[in-house]
Structures are given as C-alpha cells and as structure tokens.
Short mmCIF file of C-alpha atoms and ligand atoms in Angstrom, two decimals:
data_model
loop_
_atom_site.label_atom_id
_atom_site.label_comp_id
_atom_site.label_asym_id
_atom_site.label_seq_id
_atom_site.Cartn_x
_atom_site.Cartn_y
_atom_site.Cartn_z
CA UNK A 1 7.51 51.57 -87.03
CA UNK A 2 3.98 52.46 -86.57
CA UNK A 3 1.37 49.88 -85.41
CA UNK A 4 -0.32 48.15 -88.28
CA UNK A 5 -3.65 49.33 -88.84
CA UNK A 6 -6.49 46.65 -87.81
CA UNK A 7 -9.92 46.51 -88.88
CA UNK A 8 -11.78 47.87 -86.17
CA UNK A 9 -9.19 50.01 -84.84
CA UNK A 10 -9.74 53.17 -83.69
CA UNK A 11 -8.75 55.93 -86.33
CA UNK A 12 -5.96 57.80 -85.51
CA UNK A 13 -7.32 61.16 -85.98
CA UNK A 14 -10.09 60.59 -84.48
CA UNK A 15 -8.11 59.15 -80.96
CA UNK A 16 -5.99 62.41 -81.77
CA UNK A 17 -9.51 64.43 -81.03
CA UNK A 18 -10.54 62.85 -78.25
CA UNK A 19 -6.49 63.78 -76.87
CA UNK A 20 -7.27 67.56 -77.83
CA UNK A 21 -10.02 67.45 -75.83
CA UNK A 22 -8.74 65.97 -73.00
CA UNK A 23 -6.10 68.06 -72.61
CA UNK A 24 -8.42 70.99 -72.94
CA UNK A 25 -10.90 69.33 -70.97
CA UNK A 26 -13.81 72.08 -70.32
CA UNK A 27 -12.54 74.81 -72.94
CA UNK A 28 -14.55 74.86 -75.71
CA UNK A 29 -12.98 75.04 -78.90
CA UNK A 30 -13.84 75.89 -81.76
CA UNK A 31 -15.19 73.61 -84.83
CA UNK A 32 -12.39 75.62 -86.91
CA UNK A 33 -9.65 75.28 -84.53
CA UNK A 34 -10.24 71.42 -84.34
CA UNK A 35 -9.65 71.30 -87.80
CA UNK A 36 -6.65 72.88 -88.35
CA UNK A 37 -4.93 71.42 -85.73
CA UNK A 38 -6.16 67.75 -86.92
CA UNK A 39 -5.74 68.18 -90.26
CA UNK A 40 -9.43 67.43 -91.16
CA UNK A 41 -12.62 69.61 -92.67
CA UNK A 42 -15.52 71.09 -90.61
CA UNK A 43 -17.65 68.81 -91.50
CA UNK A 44 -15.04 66.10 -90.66
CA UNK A 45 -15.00 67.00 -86.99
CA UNK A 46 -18.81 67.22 -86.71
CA UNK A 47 -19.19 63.49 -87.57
CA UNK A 48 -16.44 62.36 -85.57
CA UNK A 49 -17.75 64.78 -82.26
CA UNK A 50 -20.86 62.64 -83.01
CA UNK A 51 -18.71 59.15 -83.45
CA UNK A 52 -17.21 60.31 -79.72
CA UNK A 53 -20.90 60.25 -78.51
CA UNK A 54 -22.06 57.65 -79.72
CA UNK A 55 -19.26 55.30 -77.94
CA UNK A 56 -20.15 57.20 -75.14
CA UNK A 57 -17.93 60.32 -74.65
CA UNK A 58 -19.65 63.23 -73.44
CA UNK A 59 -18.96 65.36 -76.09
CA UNK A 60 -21.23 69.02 -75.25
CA UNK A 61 -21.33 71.80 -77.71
CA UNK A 62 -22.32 72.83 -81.01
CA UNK A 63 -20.22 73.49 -84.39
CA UNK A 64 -20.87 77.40 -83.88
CA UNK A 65 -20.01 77.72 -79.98
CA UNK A 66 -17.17 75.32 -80.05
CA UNK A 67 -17.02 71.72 -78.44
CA UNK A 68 -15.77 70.70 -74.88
CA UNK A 69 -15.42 67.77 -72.33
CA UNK A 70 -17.12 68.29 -69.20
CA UNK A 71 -14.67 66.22 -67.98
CA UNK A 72 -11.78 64.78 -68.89
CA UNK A 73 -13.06 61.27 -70.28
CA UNK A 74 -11.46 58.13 -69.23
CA UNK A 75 -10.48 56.51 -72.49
CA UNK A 76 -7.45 54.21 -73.22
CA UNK A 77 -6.41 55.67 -76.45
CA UNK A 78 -2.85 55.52 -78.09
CA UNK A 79 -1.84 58.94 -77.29
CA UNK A 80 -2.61 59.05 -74.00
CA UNK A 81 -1.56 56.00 -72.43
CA UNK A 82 1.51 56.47 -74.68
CA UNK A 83 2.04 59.71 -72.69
CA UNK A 84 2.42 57.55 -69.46
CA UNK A 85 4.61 55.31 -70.86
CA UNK A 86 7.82 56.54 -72.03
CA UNK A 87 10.26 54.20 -72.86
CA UNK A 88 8.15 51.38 -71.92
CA UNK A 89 8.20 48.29 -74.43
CA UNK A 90 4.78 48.22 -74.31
CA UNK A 91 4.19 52.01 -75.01
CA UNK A 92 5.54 51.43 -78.63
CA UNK A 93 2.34 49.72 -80.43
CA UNK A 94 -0.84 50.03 -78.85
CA UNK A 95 -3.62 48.85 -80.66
CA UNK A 96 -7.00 50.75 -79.57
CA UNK A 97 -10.74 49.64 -79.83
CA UNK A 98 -13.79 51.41 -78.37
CA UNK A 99 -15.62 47.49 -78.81
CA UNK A 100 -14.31 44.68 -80.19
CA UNK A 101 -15.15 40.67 -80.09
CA UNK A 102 -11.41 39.95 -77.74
CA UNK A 103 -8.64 41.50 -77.12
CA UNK A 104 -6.97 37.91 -76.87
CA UNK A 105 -8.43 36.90 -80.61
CA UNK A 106 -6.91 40.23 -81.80
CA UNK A 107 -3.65 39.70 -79.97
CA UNK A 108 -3.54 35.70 -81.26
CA UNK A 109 -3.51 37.07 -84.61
CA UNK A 110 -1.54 39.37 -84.41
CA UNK A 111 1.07 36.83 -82.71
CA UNK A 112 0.83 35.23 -85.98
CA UNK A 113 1.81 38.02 -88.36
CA UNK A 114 4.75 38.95 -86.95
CA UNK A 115 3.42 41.79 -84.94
CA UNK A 116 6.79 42.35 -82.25
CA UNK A 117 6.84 41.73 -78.58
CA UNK A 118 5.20 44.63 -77.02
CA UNK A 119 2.36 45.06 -78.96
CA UNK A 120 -0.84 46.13 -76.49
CA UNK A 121 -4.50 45.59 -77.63
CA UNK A 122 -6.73 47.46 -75.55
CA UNK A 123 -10.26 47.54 -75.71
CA UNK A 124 -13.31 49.95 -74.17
CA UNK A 125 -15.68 47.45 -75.00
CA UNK A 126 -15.80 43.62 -75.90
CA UNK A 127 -18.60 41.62 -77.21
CA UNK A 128 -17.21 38.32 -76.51
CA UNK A 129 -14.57 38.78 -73.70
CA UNK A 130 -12.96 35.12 -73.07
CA UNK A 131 -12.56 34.13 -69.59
CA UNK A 132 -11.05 30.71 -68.31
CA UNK A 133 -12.90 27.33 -69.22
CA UNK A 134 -14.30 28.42 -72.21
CA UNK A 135 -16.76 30.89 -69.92
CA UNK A 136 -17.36 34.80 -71.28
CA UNK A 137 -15.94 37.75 -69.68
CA UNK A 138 -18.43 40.34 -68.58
CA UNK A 139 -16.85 43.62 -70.58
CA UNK A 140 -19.06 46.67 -70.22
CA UNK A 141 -18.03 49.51 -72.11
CA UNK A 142 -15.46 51.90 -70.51
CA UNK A 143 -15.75 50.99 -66.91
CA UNK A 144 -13.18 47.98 -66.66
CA UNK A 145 -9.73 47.02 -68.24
CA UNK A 146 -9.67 44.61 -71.34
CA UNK A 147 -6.12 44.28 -72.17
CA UNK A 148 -4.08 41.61 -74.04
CA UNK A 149 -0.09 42.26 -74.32
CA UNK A 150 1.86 39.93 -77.04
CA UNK A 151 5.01 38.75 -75.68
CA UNK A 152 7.73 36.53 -77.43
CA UNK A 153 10.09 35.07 -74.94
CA UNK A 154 12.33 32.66 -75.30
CA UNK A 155 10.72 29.64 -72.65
CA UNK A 156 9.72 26.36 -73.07
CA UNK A 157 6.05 25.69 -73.11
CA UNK A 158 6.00 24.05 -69.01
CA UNK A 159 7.07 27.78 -68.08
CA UNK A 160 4.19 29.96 -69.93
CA UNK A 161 1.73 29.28 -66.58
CA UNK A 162 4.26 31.24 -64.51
CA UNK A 163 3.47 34.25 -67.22
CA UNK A 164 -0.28 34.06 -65.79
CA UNK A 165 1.10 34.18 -62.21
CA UNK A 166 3.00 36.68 -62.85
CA UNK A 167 0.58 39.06 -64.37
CA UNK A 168 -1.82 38.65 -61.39
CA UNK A 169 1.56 39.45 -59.17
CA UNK A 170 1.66 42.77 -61.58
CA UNK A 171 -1.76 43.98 -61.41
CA UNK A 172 -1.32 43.34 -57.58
CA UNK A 173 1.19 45.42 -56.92
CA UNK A 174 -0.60 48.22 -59.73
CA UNK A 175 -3.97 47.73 -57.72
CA UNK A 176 -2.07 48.24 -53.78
CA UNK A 177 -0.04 51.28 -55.22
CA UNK A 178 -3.22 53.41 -56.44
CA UNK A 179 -5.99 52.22 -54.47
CA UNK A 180 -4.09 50.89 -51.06
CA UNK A 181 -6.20 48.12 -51.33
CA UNK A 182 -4.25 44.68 -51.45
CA UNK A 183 -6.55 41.51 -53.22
CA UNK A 184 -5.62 38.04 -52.89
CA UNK A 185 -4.85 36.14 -55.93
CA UNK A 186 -6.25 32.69 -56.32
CA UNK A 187 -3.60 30.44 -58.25
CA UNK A 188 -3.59 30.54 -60.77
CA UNK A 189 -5.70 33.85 -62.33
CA UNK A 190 -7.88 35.31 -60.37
CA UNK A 191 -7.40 38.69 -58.30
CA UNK A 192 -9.98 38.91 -55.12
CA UNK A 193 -11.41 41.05 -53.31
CA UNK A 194 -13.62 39.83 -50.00
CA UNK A 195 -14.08 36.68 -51.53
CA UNK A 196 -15.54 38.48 -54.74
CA UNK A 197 -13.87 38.37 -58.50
CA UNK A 198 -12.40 41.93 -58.92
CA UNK A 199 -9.96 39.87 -61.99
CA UNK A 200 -9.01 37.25 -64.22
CA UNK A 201 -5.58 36.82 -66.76
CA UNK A 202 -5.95 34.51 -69.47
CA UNK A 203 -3.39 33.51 -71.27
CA UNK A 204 -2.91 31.33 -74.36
CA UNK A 205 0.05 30.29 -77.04
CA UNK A 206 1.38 29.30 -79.82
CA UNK A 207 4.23 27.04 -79.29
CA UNK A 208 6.20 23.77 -80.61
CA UNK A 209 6.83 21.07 -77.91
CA UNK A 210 9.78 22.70 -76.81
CA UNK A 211 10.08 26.12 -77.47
CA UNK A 212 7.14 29.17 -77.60
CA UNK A 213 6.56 31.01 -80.43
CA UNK A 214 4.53 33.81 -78.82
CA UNK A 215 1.98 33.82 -75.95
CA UNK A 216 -0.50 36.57 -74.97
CA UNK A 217 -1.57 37.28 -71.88
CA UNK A 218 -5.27 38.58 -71.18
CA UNK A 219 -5.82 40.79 -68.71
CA UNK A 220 -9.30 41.71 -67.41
CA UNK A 221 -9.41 44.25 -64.22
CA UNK A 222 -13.15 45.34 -63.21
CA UNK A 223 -12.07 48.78 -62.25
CA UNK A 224 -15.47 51.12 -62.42
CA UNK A 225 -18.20 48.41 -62.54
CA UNK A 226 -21.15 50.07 -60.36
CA UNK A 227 -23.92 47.02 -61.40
CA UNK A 228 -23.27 43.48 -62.47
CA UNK A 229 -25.36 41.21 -64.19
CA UNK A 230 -27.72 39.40 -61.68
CA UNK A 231 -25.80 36.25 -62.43
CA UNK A 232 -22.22 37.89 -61.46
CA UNK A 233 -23.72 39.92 -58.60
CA UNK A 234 -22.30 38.00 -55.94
CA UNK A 235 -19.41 36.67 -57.24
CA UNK A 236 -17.56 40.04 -59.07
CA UNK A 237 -16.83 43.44 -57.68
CA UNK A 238 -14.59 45.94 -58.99
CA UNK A 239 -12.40 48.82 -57.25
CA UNK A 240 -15.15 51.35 -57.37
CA UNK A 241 -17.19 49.32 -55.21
CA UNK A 242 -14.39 48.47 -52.86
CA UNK A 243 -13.21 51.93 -52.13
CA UNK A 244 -15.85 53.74 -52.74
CA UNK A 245 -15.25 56.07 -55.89
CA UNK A 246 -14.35 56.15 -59.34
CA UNK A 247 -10.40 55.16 -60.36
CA UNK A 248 -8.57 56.36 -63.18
CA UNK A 249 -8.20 53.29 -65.51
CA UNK A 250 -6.00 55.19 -67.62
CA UNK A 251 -3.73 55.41 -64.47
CA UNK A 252 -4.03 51.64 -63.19
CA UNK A 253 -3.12 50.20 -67.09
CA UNK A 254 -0.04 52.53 -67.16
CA UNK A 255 0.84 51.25 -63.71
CA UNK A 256 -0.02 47.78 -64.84
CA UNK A 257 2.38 47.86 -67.49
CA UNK A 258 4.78 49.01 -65.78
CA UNK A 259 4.66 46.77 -62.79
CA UNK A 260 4.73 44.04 -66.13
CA UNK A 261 7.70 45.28 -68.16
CA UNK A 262 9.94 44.74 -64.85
CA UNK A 263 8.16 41.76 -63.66
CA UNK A 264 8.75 39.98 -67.18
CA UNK A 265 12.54 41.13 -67.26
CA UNK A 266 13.18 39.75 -63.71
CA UNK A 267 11.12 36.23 -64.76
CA UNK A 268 13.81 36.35 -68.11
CA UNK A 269 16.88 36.91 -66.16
CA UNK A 270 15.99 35.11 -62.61
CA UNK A 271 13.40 32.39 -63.33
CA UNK A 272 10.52 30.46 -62.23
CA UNK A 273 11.73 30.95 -58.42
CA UNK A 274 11.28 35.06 -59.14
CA UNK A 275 7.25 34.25 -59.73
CA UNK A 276 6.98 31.47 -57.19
CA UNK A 277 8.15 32.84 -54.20
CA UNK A 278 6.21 36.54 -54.39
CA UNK A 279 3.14 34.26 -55.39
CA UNK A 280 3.76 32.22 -52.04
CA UNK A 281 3.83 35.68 -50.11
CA UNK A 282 0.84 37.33 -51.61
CA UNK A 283 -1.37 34.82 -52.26
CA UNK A 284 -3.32 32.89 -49.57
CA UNK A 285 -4.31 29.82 -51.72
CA UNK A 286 -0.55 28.76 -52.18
CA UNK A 287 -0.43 26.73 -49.29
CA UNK A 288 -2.17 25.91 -45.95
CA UNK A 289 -5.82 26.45 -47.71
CA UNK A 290 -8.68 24.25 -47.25
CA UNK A 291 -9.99 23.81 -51.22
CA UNK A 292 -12.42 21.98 -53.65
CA UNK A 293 -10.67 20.83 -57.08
CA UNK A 294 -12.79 20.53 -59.93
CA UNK A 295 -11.70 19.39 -62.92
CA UNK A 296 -13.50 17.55 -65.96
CA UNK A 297 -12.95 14.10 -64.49
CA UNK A 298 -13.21 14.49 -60.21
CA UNK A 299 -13.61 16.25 -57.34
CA UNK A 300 -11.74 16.30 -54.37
CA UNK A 301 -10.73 18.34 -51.19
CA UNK A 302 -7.47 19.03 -49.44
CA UNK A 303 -5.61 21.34 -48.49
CA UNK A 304 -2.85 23.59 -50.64
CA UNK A 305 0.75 22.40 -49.89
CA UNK A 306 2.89 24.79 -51.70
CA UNK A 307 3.85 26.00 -55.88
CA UNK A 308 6.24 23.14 -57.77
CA UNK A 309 8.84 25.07 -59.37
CA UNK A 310 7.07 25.31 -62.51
CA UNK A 311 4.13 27.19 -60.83
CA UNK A 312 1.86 24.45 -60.23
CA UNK A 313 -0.57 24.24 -57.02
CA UNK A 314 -0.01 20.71 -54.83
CA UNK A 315 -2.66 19.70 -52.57
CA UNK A 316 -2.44 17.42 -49.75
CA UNK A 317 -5.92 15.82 -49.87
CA UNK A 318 -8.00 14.36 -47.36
CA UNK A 319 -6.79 11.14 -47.84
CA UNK A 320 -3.15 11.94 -47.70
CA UNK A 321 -1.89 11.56 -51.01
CA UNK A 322 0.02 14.85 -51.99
CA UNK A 323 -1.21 15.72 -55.94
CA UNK A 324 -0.41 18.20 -58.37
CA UNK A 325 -3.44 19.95 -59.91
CA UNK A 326 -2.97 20.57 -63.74
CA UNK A 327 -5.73 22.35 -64.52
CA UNK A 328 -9.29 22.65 -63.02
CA UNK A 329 -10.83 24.76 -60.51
CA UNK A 330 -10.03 25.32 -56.67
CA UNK A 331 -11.77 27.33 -54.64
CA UNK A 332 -12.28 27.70 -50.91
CA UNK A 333 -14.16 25.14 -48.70
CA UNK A 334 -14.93 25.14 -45.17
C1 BTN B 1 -10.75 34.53 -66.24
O1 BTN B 1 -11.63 33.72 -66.59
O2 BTN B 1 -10.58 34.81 -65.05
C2 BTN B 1 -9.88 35.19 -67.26
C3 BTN B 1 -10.49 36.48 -67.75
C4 BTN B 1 -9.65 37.20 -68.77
C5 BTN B 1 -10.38 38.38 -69.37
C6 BTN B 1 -9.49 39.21 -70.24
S1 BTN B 1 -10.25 40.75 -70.70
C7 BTN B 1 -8.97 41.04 -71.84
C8 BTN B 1 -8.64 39.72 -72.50
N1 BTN B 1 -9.48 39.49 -73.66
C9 BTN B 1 -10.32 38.46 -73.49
O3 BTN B 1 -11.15 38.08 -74.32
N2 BTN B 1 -10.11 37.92 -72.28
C10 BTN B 1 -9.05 38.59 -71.56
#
C-alpha cells in the first residue's frame, strides 16, 4: 500500500528528480532526458529544478546544457532512504517534507487515522520543532535529523518511557558505529556530547489507562549544525563539530532505524530489563551521579541510585530519603 499523500508532502516526482540526480550526481542531463524518464513536460522539470533550489539543492545548469548536482545532495527523500532500508518495517511508508511545523504533530495524526506501525515522517526543515517541556526544537534546514516513527505496540501506558530510552540507546549505538564517537545519554532523552546537547527523543501517546493505542517517538539528532543560535551556543553541538567534518545524515537515519527496528523487537519479546540494563551501561546519569531535579513544584540534589524496572531514575538525596523522579529535569551538579 502506498503512503497516503499529506498536505505538505513532498511530491513524488519531484523526490524521484532529486534521486535521478543523485545517482548521476555531476553528469548533466539533459532537460529532455529528465522528462522522459519522469514522466513529466519540459517545462515541468524547469519549475521543479527551480523548486530543488529554492529548498536549497544546488541544482547548476540550464534547460539547453542539461542539469547536474555538484554533489550528491544530502536529502532524506523516500527513494533514497528506502534504498538503505530493505526489508526494514520502517522502509515501507516514509512520509517526506523539505519544512514542515513537526514531525511529531504529523506523526500524532497520522496515529489517529489508522496510518500502520512503521510509518516514518521525516522532515529537512521544521518551523516549530517540539522539544521536552513544552520548549522548541532548533530545526535548521537540512543540516540535522527531524524524525518521528509511529509505532503501535501492544504495552501498557507505565512502559511507553522505556520507548524514549530506548531510542536514545538506538541512536547511540547509530552515532558510535559511523562517527566512533560514543555520547552519554542523560535519562531520560538527551544524547551528549562534552557536556553539550548533540540530541533529544520526544515521545508522546495516545492511550486508554491500560493499554496504548499508538505512541510516536521524536527523534531530533544535530548532525551538520556548523552555528547555533546565540542562545543554544553553549549548550548544543552536533557531530560536525565534534569530529570535525560533514556526516552523511542519509547514512546515520538508515543506521538509526535500523539500530530501532531490532531494539523495539528485543523490548517486545524481552522487556523492560532489555532497555534498563544497556541504559545502566551506557549512560553515566543512571546511577552514582551528583544531580539537580527540577520539576514544577521543587528542587533538590542527590545523587542517581539506579533505573526502577519501569525505566524511572531514583535519587538518593542529600537528606537520605531514596525518591523516584517522575518527570522534571536533572542535570549535573558539582
Ligand atoms: C528534547 O527536548 O530533547 C526533545 C527534542 C525532540 C525533537 C524531535 S525533532 C523530530 C521530532 N519532531 C518534533 O517536533 N520534535 C521531535
């Protein structure tokens, strides 16, 4: 079944384009040939080379010498993260957007009209990335990765946290294996990098008070970020600035996915005790950490004494009583 069309997603033939040039990345080809082989008119290609520029692909060329790449252009479309991901259950529907408001608004609706488990929405750009707390998610166009996957397991509501885990354990493992470099997650969303933000999972549902109906996790990965805002400066970094040069994001998603699909199968079949214990051993918040809660009501510090079997952080604090934190914000004190 092919993926429902959205409003806003990216056309088809036009993702098919940007594919034809990527795979011919620096041949120019010709106006004519482009149009046979799409299926459109002429004319049709010239105003979709120019839709490719204007979301920032760097389209060169002209209708009479033919139209190239000068590189091959690091866009998340269907077809070519579809390419990588053969078999996958997430390489079925993949919904594309060069911007959009969220992924995780998309995704939410979506989750409510029936859209299977599996579904991806990817975007290059959103306008009003959510991030944890009700706080925005810096999304620049085409230099990080704004993904939301749907999922419909078959969990009680207490377990959907572990999802969150989880993903951060996913994009852990997809970060080491291309880059070598190994962040630290802070329970319970955050990937780290030398104390900066390099990522955040979000992840929301719809469920009844015992069973979910569908939840969608968020996943935001600042892969190519060379500037932040002034505000973010010294709290975000991305993998460009940690190693140095540009990564693939087309790579790292495929990866991510990946890393997810057998992640989420071992959770289904092993557990809470499959996401706790490789959270425990990657992550240096889970216990032994000096930290600062903040939620809406108090703040306190202690330090972390271990995951409760349904994911959640305990904290021996200062004046000895052992707590569970349910939701708030811990960071590291001295
Ligand atoms: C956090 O605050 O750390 C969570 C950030 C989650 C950001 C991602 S980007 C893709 C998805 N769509 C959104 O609007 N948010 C999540």
């Amino acid at each position: 079944m092919a993926p429902t069309s959205l409003p806003g997603t990216t056309d088809r033939r036009l993702a098919s384009l940007l594919t034809l040039f990527a795979n011919n990345a620096t041949i120019a080809i010709s106006g004519a040939r482009i149009a046979k082989e799409i299926g459109v008119s002429r004319s049709t290609v010239w105003r979709w080379v120019e839709r490719l520029r204007e979301v920032g692909v760097r389209v060169k060329g002209r209708p009479n010498t033919g139209y190239f790449l000068e590189r091959v252009p690091d866009r998340l479309t269907p077809d070519l993260l579809r390419q990588q991901l053969k078999g996958s259950m997430f390489g079925k529907r993949i919904h594309h957007f060069f911007r959009t408001d969220s992924t995780n608004r998309v995704a939410m609706e979506l989750g409510y009209t029936n859209e299977p488990e599996g579904a991806v929405v990817i975007a290059e750009e959103q306008t009003a990335g959510r991030g944890r707390a009700g706080r925005n998610w810096h999304s620049e166009r085409a230099t990080g990765i704004y993904a939301t996957l749907l999922l419909r397991p078959k969990i009680s509501p207490v377990q959907a946290p572990l999802l969150t885990m989880m993903a951060g354990l996913s994009a852990h493992a997809a970060i080491q294996a291309q880059t070598g470099l190994q962040p630290d997650l802070k329970w319970p969303n955050d990937l780290m990098l030398n104390g900066k933000k390099l990522g955040g999972i979000l992840t929301e549902m719809h469920a009844e008070p015992t069973v979910v109906r569908f939840v969608i996790v968020g996943i935001g990965i600042n892969v190519n970020q060379e500037k932040f805002p002034a505000e973010l400066s010294a709290i975000a970094t991305s993998l460009r600035a940690e190693t140095g040069r540009g990564q693939s994001r087309l790579e790292l998603l495929a990866r991510l996915l990946r890393e997810f699909e057998t992640d989420y199968n071992r959770f289904l079949r092993d557990g809470s005790g499959s996401v706790t214990e490789r959270f425990t051993q990657v992550s240096s918040y889970a216990s032994g950490k000096k930290v600062r809660v903040t939620n809406g009501k108090e703040t306190y510090i202690g330090v972390t004494a271990g995951l409760r079997p349904e994911g959640l952080l305990q904290i021996r604090r200062e004046d000895g009583a052992l707590v569970t934190v349910l939701a708030g914000d811990v960071t590291e004190t001295r």
